[in-house]
C-alpha cells in the first residue's frame, strides 16, 4: 500500500517559469512532510519541509503548500533554473509514536530547459 | 569532508554470497537509517538505530542484519544474497528529535548475478 504518491513521473519546464511538483498521501496520521532533491549517483538532499500545523512554508525560490483536507502537498520552484533539474521526492512522517519513520514517494524527474 | 559516507559505492556479487555495506557519519547525529531503492524507484525504509539501539525494523528478510558498533556507524550485512536484493542502498542520519532533516550517503549499488 503506497501511502505517499507522486503521480507525475516527469515534468519539463522552461527556465524562468514556475515548476509545480505534486504529492498525495493517504495516512491522516502523517504530520510532517519533506521534499528532497536527488541528482544521479548521489543521495537525496533535503530541500524544504512543512509541519501539519502550517499550510505554507517558503525558503527562497522554494515554497511548499499543504492542503490537509485534500491530503495533498505541492512544491513550487520560482523561477526554475537548469540546476534544478533532478529527481524530487516527497516524504511524510507521523511523529506521534516517537519513532521518526519516513515514507517516501517514487519521485518526479524535473527537467528545466534552458 | 563527507558527512555521510558509504563503502563500497558499487558491489557486484553472485547469488548465495554474503556481503556487507558500511556507513559512517561525522555529524554527531544520534539516529541512522538504512533505505532500499529498488528498480521501481521506491525509497523504502529498512532499519533505524538511535544511539546503537534498533528502533525501526521493517518487514525485511532476516538475511539482512544491521549492526551499529557506535552511534557514528551503521553497517548492513546481507546473507545468502538473492537476485531480488539488487538495488541501491542508502544510509542516512538525523540529528536531534526536533529535526526531521535526514542526511543521506551517496548510495551503494548492489548487483546480484
GROMACS .gro file of C-alpha atoms in nm:
model
  227
    1UNK     CA    1   0.000   0.000   0.000
    2UNK     CA    2   0.162   0.317  -0.124
    3UNK     CA    3   0.089   0.582   0.137
    4UNK     CA    4   0.275   0.861  -0.042
    5UNK     CA    5   0.221   0.906  -0.413
    6UNK     CA    6   0.381   1.125  -0.674
    7UNK     CA    7   0.167   1.062  -0.978
    8UNK     CA    8   0.378   1.252  -1.228
    9UNK     CA    9   0.698   1.061  -1.301
   10UNK     CA   10   0.839   1.351  -1.501
   11UNK     CA   11   0.795   1.721  -1.568
   12UNK     CA   12   0.959   1.960  -1.814
   13UNK     CA   13   0.961   2.335  -1.759
   14UNK     CA   14   1.122   2.627  -1.934
   15UNK     CA   15   1.392   2.816  -1.748
   16UNK     CA   16   1.247   3.110  -1.557
   17UNK     CA   17   0.898   2.962  -1.535
   18UNK     CA   18   0.733   2.800  -1.235
   19UNK     CA   19   0.775   2.430  -1.159
   20UNK     CA   20   0.497   2.266  -0.959
   21UNK     CA   21   0.554   1.919  -0.820
   22UNK     CA   22   0.268   1.737  -0.653
   23UNK     CA   23   0.242   1.475  -0.383
   24UNK     CA   24  -0.060   1.298  -0.232
   25UNK     CA   25  -0.078   1.094   0.085
   26UNK     CA   26  -0.336   0.864   0.237
   27UNK     CA   27  -0.243   0.836   0.603
   28UNK     CA   28  -0.413   1.104   0.814
   29UNK     CA   29  -0.161   1.039   1.094
   30UNK     CA   30   0.116   1.199   0.891
   31UNK     CA   31   0.205   1.533   1.047
   32UNK     CA   32   0.535   1.630   0.891
   33UNK     CA   33   0.632   1.649   0.527
   34UNK     CA   34   0.961   1.698   0.349
   35UNK     CA   35   1.094   1.744  -0.002
   36UNK     CA   36   1.429   1.606  -0.111
   37UNK     CA   37   1.621   1.662  -0.432
   38UNK     CA   38   1.835   1.389  -0.586
   39UNK     CA   39   2.099   1.414  -0.856
   40UNK     CA   40   2.220   1.099  -1.038
   41UNK     CA   41   2.467   0.884  -0.844
   42UNK     CA   42   2.415   1.092  -0.529
   43UNK     CA   43   2.200   1.054  -0.222
   44UNK     CA   44   1.889   1.269  -0.171
   45UNK     CA   45   1.948   1.611  -0.017
   46UNK     CA   46   1.697   1.792   0.199
   47UNK     CA   47   1.520   2.084   0.035
   48UNK     CA   48   1.229   2.211   0.244
   49UNK     CA   49   0.975   2.082   0.495
   50UNK     CA   50   0.641   2.167   0.647
   51UNK     CA   51   0.459   2.074   0.964
   52UNK     CA   52   0.089   1.991   0.955
   53UNK     CA   53   0.017   2.298   1.170
   54UNK     CA   54   0.110   2.517   0.874
   55UNK     CA   55  -0.023   2.538   0.522
   56UNK     CA   56   0.275   2.710   0.362
   57UNK     CA   57   0.650   2.728   0.408
   58UNK     CA   58   0.883   2.933   0.194
   59UNK     CA   59   1.259   2.925   0.150
   60UNK     CA   60   1.397   3.141  -0.127
   61UNK     CA   61   1.276   3.010  -0.461
   62UNK     CA   62   1.110   2.710  -0.299
   63UNK     CA   63   0.763   2.707  -0.144
   64UNK     CA   64   0.575   2.407  -0.010
   65UNK     CA   65   0.197   2.417   0.023
   66UNK     CA   66   0.000   2.172   0.235
   67UNK     CA   67  -0.371   2.102   0.196
   68UNK     CA   68  -0.459   1.871   0.482
   69UNK     CA   69  -0.822   1.822   0.386
   70UNK     CA   70  -0.717   1.703   0.041
   71UNK     CA   71  -0.412   1.519   0.179
   72UNK     CA   72  -0.206   1.696  -0.083
   73UNK     CA   73   0.116   1.891  -0.087
   74UNK     CA   74   0.297   2.069  -0.363
   75UNK     CA   75   0.642   2.216  -0.418
   76UNK     CA   76   0.670   2.535  -0.618
   77UNK     CA   77   1.002   2.645  -0.764
   78UNK     CA   78   1.009   3.000  -0.894
   79UNK     CA   79   1.195   3.084  -1.110
   80UNK     CA   80   1.313   2.745  -1.229
   81UNK     CA   81   1.679   2.713  -1.318
   82UNK     CA   82   1.866   2.446  -1.518
   83UNK     CA   83   2.047   2.343  -1.197
   84UNK     CA   84   1.709   2.245  -1.053
   85UNK     CA   85   1.695   1.951  -1.295
   86UNK     CA   86   1.686   1.649  -1.065
   87UNK     CA   87   1.450   1.392  -0.916
   88UNK     CA   88   1.232   1.531  -0.637
   89UNK     CA   89   1.099   1.307  -0.362
   90UNK     CA   90   0.834   1.397  -0.111
   91UNK     CA   91   0.835   1.220   0.224
   92UNK     CA   92   0.591   1.204   0.511
   93UNK     CA   93   0.614   1.109   0.874
   94UNK     CA   94   0.382   1.057   1.169
   95UNK     CA   95   0.571   1.168   1.475
   96UNK     CA   96   0.321   1.093   1.749
   97UNK     CA   97   0.463   0.746   1.805
   98UNK     CA   98   0.802   0.895   1.881
   99UNK     CA   99   0.979   0.696   1.613
  100UNK     CA  100   1.062   0.903   1.311
  101UNK     CA  101   0.973   0.678   1.022
  102UNK     CA  102   0.963   0.844   0.682
  103UNK     CA  103   0.760   0.720   0.388
  104UNK     CA  104   0.884   0.837   0.051
  105UNK     CA  105   0.708   0.882  -0.280
  106UNK     CA  106   0.854   0.742  -0.602
  107UNK     CA  107   0.984   1.077  -0.718
  108UNK     CA  108   0.924   1.320  -1.003
  109UNK     CA  109   1.201   1.388  -1.251
  110UNK     CA  110   1.216   1.760  -1.324
  111UNK     CA  111   1.389   1.885  -1.633
  112UNK     CA  112   1.440   2.260  -1.667
  113UNK     CA  113   1.503   2.358  -2.025
  114UNK     CA  114   1.743   2.643  -2.096
  115UNK     CA  115   3.467   1.647   0.438
  116UNK     CA  116   3.191   1.392   0.366
  117UNK     CA  117   2.907   1.400   0.618
  118UNK     CA  118   2.767   1.052   0.549
  119UNK     CA  119   2.987   0.806   0.367
  120UNK     CA  120   2.918   0.455   0.242
  121UNK     CA  121   3.152   0.184   0.122
  122UNK     CA  122   3.160   0.036  -0.127
  123UNK     CA  123   2.986   0.254  -0.387
  124UNK     CA  124   2.937  -0.042  -0.620
  125UNK     CA  125   2.910  -0.409  -0.530
  126UNK     CA  126   2.868  -0.690  -0.780
  127UNK     CA  127   2.837  -1.037  -0.639
  128UNK     CA  128   2.685  -1.378  -0.705
  129UNK     CA  129   2.374  -1.530  -0.559
  130UNK     CA  130   2.432  -1.705  -0.229
  131UNK     CA  131   2.723  -1.488  -0.122
  132UNK     CA  132   2.736  -1.283   0.199
  133UNK     CA  133   2.828  -0.915   0.178
  134UNK     CA  134   2.846  -0.607   0.397
  135UNK     CA  135   2.793  -0.238   0.333
  136UNK     CA  136   2.944   0.013   0.572
  137UNK     CA  137   2.812   0.355   0.668
  138UNK     CA  138   2.975   0.628   0.874
  139UNK     CA  139   2.853   0.975   0.967
  140UNK     CA  140   3.066   1.252   1.115
  141UNK     CA  141   2.775   1.481   1.203
  142UNK     CA  142   2.737   1.367   1.562
  143UNK     CA  143   2.382   1.251   1.491
  144UNK     CA  144   2.207   1.004   1.716
  145UNK     CA  145   1.982   0.835   1.459
  146UNK     CA  146   2.080   0.643   1.149
  147UNK     CA  147   1.877   0.468   0.881
  148UNK     CA  148   1.907   0.218   0.600
  149UNK     CA  149   1.687   0.259   0.294
  150UNK     CA  150   1.649   0.044  -0.016
  151UNK     CA  151   1.568   0.193  -0.355
  152UNK     CA  152   1.451  -0.078  -0.589
  153UNK     CA  153   1.407  -0.081  -0.965
  154UNK     CA  154   1.071   0.094  -0.934
  155UNK     CA  155   1.249   0.379  -0.754
  156UNK     CA  156   1.066   0.326  -0.426
  157UNK     CA  157   1.283   0.452  -0.140
  158UNK     CA  158   1.182   0.219   0.142
  159UNK     CA  159   1.298   0.233   0.500
  160UNK     CA  160   1.456  -0.088   0.626
  161UNK     CA  161   1.604  -0.012   0.967
  162UNK     CA  162   1.670   0.272   1.206
  163UNK     CA  163   1.904   0.291   1.502
  164UNK     CA  164   1.911   0.552   1.776
  165UNK     CA  165   2.228   0.558   1.984
  166UNK     CA  166   2.311   0.199   1.883
  167UNK     CA  167   1.961   0.078   1.967
  168UNK     CA  168   1.734  -0.065   1.698
  169UNK     CA  169   1.411   0.140   1.688
  170UNK     CA  170   1.266   0.064   1.347
  171UNK     CA  171   1.272  -0.277   1.185
  172UNK     CA  172   1.052  -0.300   0.881
  173UNK     CA  173   0.939  -0.623   0.721
  174UNK     CA  174   1.281  -0.716   0.592
  175UNK     CA  175   1.406  -1.075   0.543
  176UNK     CA  176   1.619  -1.184   0.835
  177UNK     CA  177   1.904  -1.235   0.589
  178UNK     CA  178   1.954  -0.861   0.641
  179UNK     CA  179   2.122  -0.777   0.970
  180UNK     CA  180   2.216  -0.424   1.069
  181UNK     CA  181   2.495  -0.365   1.317
  182UNK     CA  182   2.575  -0.041   1.496
  183UNK     CA  183   2.912  -0.064   1.677
  184UNK     CA  184   2.880   0.300   1.782
  185UNK     CA  185   2.644   0.584   1.703
  186UNK     CA  186   2.860   0.705   1.414
  187UNK     CA  187   2.845   0.374   1.229
  188UNK     CA  188   2.564   0.160   1.093
  189UNK     CA  189   2.663  -0.137   0.882
  190UNK     CA  190   2.438  -0.368   0.684
  191UNK     CA  191   2.522  -0.734   0.643
  192UNK     CA  192   2.332  -0.945   0.392
  193UNK     CA  193   2.349  -1.323   0.395
  194UNK     CA  194   2.267  -1.560   0.110
  195UNK     CA  195   2.218  -1.286  -0.146
  196UNK     CA  196   1.929  -1.323  -0.392
  197UNK     CA  197   1.861  -1.163  -0.729
  198UNK     CA  198   1.585  -0.952  -0.573
  199UNK     CA  199   1.835  -0.789  -0.339
  200UNK     CA  200   1.975  -0.594  -0.634
  201UNK     CA  201   1.905  -0.230  -0.555
  202UNK     CA  202   2.066   0.091  -0.438
  203UNK     CA  203   2.105   0.103  -0.061
  204UNK     CA  204   2.118   0.441   0.110
  205UNK     CA  205   2.235   0.517   0.458
  206UNK     CA  206   2.109   0.833   0.630
  207UNK     CA  207   2.144   1.010   0.961
  208UNK     CA  208   1.926   1.253   1.151
  209UNK     CA  209   2.007   1.492   1.430
  210UNK     CA  210   1.810   1.564   1.744
  211UNK     CA  211   1.442   1.487   1.793
  212UNK     CA  212   1.337   1.833   1.679
  213UNK     CA  213   1.498   1.791   1.341
  214UNK     CA  214   1.339   1.588   1.065
  215UNK     CA  215   1.609   1.656   0.808
  216UNK     CA  216   1.800   1.347   0.708
  217UNK     CA  217   2.146   1.348   0.557
  218UNK     CA  218   2.194   1.073   0.303
  219UNK     CA  219   2.504   0.894   0.191
  220UNK     CA  220   2.581   0.858  -0.182
  221UNK     CA  221   2.432   0.510  -0.201
  222UNK     CA  222   2.570   0.162  -0.269
  223UNK     CA  223   2.456  -0.002  -0.590
  224UNK     CA  224   2.433  -0.375  -0.525
  225UNK     CA  225   2.404  -0.608  -0.824
  226UNK     CA  226   2.344  -0.975  -0.761
  227UNK     CA  227   2.409  -1.204  -1.058
   0.00000   0.00000   0.00000
